[in-house]
Short mmCIF file of C-alpha atoms in Angstrom, two decimals:
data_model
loop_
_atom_site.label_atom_id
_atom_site.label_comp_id
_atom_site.label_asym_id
_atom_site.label_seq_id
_atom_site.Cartn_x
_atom_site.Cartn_y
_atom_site.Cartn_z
CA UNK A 1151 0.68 -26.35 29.59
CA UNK A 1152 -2.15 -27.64 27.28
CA UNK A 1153 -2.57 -27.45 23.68
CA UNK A 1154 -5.38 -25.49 24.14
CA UNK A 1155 -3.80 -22.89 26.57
CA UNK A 1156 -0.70 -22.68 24.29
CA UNK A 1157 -2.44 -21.47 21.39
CA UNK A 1158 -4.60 -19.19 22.92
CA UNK A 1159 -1.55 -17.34 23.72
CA UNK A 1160 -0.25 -17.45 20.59
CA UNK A 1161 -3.44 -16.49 19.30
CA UNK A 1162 -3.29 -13.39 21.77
CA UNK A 1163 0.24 -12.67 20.72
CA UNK A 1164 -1.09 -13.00 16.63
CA UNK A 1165 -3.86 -10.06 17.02
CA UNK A 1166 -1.22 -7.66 18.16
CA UNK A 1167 1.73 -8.98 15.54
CA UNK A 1168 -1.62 -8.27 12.94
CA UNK A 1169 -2.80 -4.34 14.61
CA UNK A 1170 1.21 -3.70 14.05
CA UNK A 1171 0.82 -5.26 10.64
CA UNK A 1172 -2.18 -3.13 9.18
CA UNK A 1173 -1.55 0.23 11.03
CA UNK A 1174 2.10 -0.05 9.27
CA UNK A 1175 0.48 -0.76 5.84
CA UNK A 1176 -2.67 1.73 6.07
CA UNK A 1177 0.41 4.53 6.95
CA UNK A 1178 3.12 3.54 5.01
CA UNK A 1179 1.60 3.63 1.88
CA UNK A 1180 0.51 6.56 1.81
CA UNK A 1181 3.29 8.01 3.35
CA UNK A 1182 5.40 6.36 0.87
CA UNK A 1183 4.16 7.75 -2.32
CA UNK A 1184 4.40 11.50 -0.76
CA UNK A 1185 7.90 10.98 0.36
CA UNK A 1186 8.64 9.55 -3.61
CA UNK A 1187 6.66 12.99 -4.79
CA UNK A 1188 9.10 14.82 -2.42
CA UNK A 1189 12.21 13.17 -3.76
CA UNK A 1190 11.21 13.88 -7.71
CA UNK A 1191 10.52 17.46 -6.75
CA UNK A 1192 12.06 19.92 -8.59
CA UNK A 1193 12.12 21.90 -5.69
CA UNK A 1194 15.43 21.09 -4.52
CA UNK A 1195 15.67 21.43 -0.75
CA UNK A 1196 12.64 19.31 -0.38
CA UNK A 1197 14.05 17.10 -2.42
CA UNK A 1198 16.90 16.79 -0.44
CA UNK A 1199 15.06 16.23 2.56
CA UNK A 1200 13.63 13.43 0.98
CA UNK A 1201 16.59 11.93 0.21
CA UNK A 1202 17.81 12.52 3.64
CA UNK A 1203 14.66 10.63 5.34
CA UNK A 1204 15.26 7.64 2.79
CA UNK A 1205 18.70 6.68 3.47
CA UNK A 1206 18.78 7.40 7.45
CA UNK A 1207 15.69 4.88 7.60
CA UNK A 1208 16.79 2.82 5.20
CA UNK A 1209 20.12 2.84 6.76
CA UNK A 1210 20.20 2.08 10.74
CA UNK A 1211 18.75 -0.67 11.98
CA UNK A 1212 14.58 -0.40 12.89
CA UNK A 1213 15.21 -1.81 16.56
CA UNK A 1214 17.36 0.93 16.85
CA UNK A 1215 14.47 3.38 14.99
CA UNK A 1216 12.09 1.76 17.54
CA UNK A 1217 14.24 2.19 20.47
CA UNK A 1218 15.12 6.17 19.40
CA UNK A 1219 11.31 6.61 19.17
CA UNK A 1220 10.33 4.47 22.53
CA UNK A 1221 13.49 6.78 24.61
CA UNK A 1222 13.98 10.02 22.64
CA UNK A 1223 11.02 12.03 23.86
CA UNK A 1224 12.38 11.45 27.50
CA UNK A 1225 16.17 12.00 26.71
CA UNK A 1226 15.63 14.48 24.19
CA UNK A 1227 12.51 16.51 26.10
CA UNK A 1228 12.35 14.97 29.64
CA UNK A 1229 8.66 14.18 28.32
CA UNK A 1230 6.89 11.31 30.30
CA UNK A 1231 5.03 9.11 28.03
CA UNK A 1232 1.51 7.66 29.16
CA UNK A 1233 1.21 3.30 28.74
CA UNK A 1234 0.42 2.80 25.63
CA UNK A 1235 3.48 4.82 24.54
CA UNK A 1236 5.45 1.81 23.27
CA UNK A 1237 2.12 0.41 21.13
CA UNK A 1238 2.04 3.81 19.20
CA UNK A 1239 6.09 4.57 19.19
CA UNK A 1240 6.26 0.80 17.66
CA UNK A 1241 3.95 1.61 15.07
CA UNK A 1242 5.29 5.17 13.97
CA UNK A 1243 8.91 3.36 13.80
CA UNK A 1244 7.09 0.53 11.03
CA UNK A 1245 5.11 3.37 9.35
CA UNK A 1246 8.33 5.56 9.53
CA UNK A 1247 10.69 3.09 8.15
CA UNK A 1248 8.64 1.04 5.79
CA UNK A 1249 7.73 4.31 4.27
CA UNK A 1250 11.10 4.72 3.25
CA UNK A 1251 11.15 1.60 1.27
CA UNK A 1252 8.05 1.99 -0.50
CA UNK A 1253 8.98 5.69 -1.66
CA UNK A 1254 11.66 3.98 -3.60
CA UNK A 1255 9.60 1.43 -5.00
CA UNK A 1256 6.98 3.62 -6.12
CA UNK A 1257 10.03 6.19 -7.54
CA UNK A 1258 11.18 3.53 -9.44
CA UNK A 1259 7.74 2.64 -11.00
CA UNK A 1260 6.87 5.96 -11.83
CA UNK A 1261 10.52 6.70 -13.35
CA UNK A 1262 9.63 3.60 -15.53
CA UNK A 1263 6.88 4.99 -17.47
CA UNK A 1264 8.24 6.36 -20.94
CA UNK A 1265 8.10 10.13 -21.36
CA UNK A 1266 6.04 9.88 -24.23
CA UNK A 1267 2.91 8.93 -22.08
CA UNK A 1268 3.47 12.41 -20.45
CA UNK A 1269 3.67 14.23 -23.69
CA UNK A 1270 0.66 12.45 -25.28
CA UNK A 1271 -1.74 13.10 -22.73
CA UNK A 1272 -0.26 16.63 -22.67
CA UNK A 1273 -1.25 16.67 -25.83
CA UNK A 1274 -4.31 15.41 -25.46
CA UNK A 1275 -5.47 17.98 -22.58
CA UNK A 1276 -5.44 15.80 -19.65
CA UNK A 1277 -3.67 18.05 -16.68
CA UNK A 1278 -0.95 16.77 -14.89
CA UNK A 1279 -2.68 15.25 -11.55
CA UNK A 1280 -4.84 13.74 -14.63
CA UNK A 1281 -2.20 12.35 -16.49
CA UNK A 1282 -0.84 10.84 -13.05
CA UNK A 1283 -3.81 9.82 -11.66
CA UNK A 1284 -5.35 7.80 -14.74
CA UNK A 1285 -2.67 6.96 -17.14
CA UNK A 1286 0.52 6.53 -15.09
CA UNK A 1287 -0.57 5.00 -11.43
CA UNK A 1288 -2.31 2.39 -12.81
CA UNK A 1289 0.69 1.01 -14.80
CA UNK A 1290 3.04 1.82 -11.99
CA UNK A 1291 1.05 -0.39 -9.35
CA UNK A 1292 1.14 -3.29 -11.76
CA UNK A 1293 4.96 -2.57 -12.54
CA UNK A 1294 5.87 -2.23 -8.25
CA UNK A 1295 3.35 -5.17 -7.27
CA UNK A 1296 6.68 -7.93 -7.14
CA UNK A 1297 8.57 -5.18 -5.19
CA UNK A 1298 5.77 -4.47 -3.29
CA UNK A 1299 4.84 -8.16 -1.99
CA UNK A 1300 8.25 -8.74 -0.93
CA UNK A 1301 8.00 -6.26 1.19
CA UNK A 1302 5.35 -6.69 2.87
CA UNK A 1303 6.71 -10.43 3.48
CA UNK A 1304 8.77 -9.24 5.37
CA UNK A 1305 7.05 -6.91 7.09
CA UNK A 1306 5.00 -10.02 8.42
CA UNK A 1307 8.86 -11.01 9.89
CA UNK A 1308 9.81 -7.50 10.68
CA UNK A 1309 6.53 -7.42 13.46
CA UNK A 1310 9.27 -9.87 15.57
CA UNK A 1311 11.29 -6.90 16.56
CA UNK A 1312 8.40 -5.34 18.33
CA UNK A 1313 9.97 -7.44 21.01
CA UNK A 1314 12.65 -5.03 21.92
CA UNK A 1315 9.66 -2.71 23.15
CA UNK A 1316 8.16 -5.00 25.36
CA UNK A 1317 5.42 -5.59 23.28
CA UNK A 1318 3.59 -8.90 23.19
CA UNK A 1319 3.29 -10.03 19.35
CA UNK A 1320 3.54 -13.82 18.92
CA UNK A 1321 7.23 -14.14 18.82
CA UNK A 1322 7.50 -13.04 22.20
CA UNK A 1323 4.73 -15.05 23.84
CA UNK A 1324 6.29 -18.16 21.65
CA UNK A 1325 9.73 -16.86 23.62
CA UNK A 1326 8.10 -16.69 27.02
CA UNK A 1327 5.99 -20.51 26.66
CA UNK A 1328 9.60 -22.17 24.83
CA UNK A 1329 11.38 -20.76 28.34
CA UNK A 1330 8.33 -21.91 30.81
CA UNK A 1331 7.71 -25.01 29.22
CA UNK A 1332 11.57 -26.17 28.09
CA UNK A 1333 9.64 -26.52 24.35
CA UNK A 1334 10.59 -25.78 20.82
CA UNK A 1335 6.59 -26.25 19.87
CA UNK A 1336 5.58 -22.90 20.35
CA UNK A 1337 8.50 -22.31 17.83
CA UNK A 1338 7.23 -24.45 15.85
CA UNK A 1339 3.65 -23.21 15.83
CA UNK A 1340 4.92 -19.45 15.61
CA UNK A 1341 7.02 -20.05 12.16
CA UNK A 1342 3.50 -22.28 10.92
CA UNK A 1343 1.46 -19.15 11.29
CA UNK A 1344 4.13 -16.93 10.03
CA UNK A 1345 4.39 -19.13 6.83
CA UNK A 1346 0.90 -19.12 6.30
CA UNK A 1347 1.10 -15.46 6.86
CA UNK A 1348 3.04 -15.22 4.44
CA UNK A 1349 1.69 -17.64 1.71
CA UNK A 1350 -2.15 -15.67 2.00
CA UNK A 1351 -0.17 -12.28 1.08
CA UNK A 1352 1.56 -14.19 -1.93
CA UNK A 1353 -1.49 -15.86 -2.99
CA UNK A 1354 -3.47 -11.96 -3.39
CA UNK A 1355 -0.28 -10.39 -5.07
CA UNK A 1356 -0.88 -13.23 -7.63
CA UNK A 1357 -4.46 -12.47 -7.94
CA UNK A 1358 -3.99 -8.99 -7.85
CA UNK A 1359 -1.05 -9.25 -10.72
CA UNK A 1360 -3.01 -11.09 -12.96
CA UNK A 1361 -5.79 -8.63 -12.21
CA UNK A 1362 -3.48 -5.87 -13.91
CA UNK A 1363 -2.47 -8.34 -16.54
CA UNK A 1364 -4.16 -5.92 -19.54
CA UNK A 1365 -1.34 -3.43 -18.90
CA UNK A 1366 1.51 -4.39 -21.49
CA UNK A 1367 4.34 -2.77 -21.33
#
């Protein structure tokens, strides 16, 4: 196989490890900072539910999450899901369990800011989606933005287990060429791209920290 031919597989493999990579993000965080509301709720049994979704995500394995959502609706319902089932039951696992994680990153954030903020905007006549919205997010998503980046390193990594799917992201075409060709290059290439991956992300979480640098704690 050609140079050429090799990394236009790759390439192939790279769009689908990104779609898996942005539908995860533009769904987890959201998700994430209503399932962090949820688990500071005063109302108890939602906070308990909460709590429950955090630690069963945060505590199985996400190829087995993946797997649960790729079989369950058949076991579970005797449903038969269409083609593309495995594409979408991939990306609710990511947004599902990623989720998790960033509800406890933003909980801790948001737990950081000192109780006098609260009370002086109280005072002050801002109302409470106010005093959230414009006094504490801001200093939470510079406080979370280390937490934050590390996470989404390795969501860059995670993409790999899209493999136990059947999906084609880049590790698995680099898989299928290494076993064709009896070659560690596409390997090779595969952890390049991931690395550079990896160094853009750390490169805008700079930017985007020193951005936010006027907040002093």
């Amino acid at each position: 196989m050609d140079f050429a031919t090799m990394m236009g597989l790759l390439g192939s493999g790279l769009l689908l490890t990104g779609q898996i990579f942005l539908v995860t993000l533009v769904g987890a965080l959201p998700l994430g900072v209503l399932v962090a509301l949820a688990r500071m709720s005063r109302f108890k049994p939602l906070a308990w539910f909460a709590r429950f979704y955090i630690s069963i995500l945060r505590g199985t394995p996400l190829m087995l999450q993946l797997m649960a959502l790729m079989f369950g609706p058949y076991y579970l319902f005797g449903l038969q899901m269409g083609s593309d089932w495995k594409f979408w039951a991939c990306d609710i696992g990511f947004i599902l369990n990623y989720a998790a994680y960033f509800a406890e990153i933003y909980r801790s954030g948001i737990q950081s800011i000192p109780r006098g903020q609260y009370e002086a905007a109280e005072v002050l006549g801002y109302s409470r989606m106010q005093t959230f919205m414009k006094i504490v997010f801001p200093q939470v998503i510079k406080r979370i933005l280390p937490a934050m980046g590390n996470e989404v390193i390795t969501l860059v990594k995670d993409t790999s287990l899209a493999f136990v799917l059947g999906l084609m992201e880049m590790f698995t075409r680099a898989q299928a060429i290494a076993a064709s060709q009896v070659s560690m290059m596409p390997y090779l290439i595969a952890a390049l791209i991931y690395w550079a991956c990896c160094l853009i992300i750390e490169f805008l979480m700079n930017r985007a920290e020193k951005k936010l640098d006027y907040y002093h704690d």
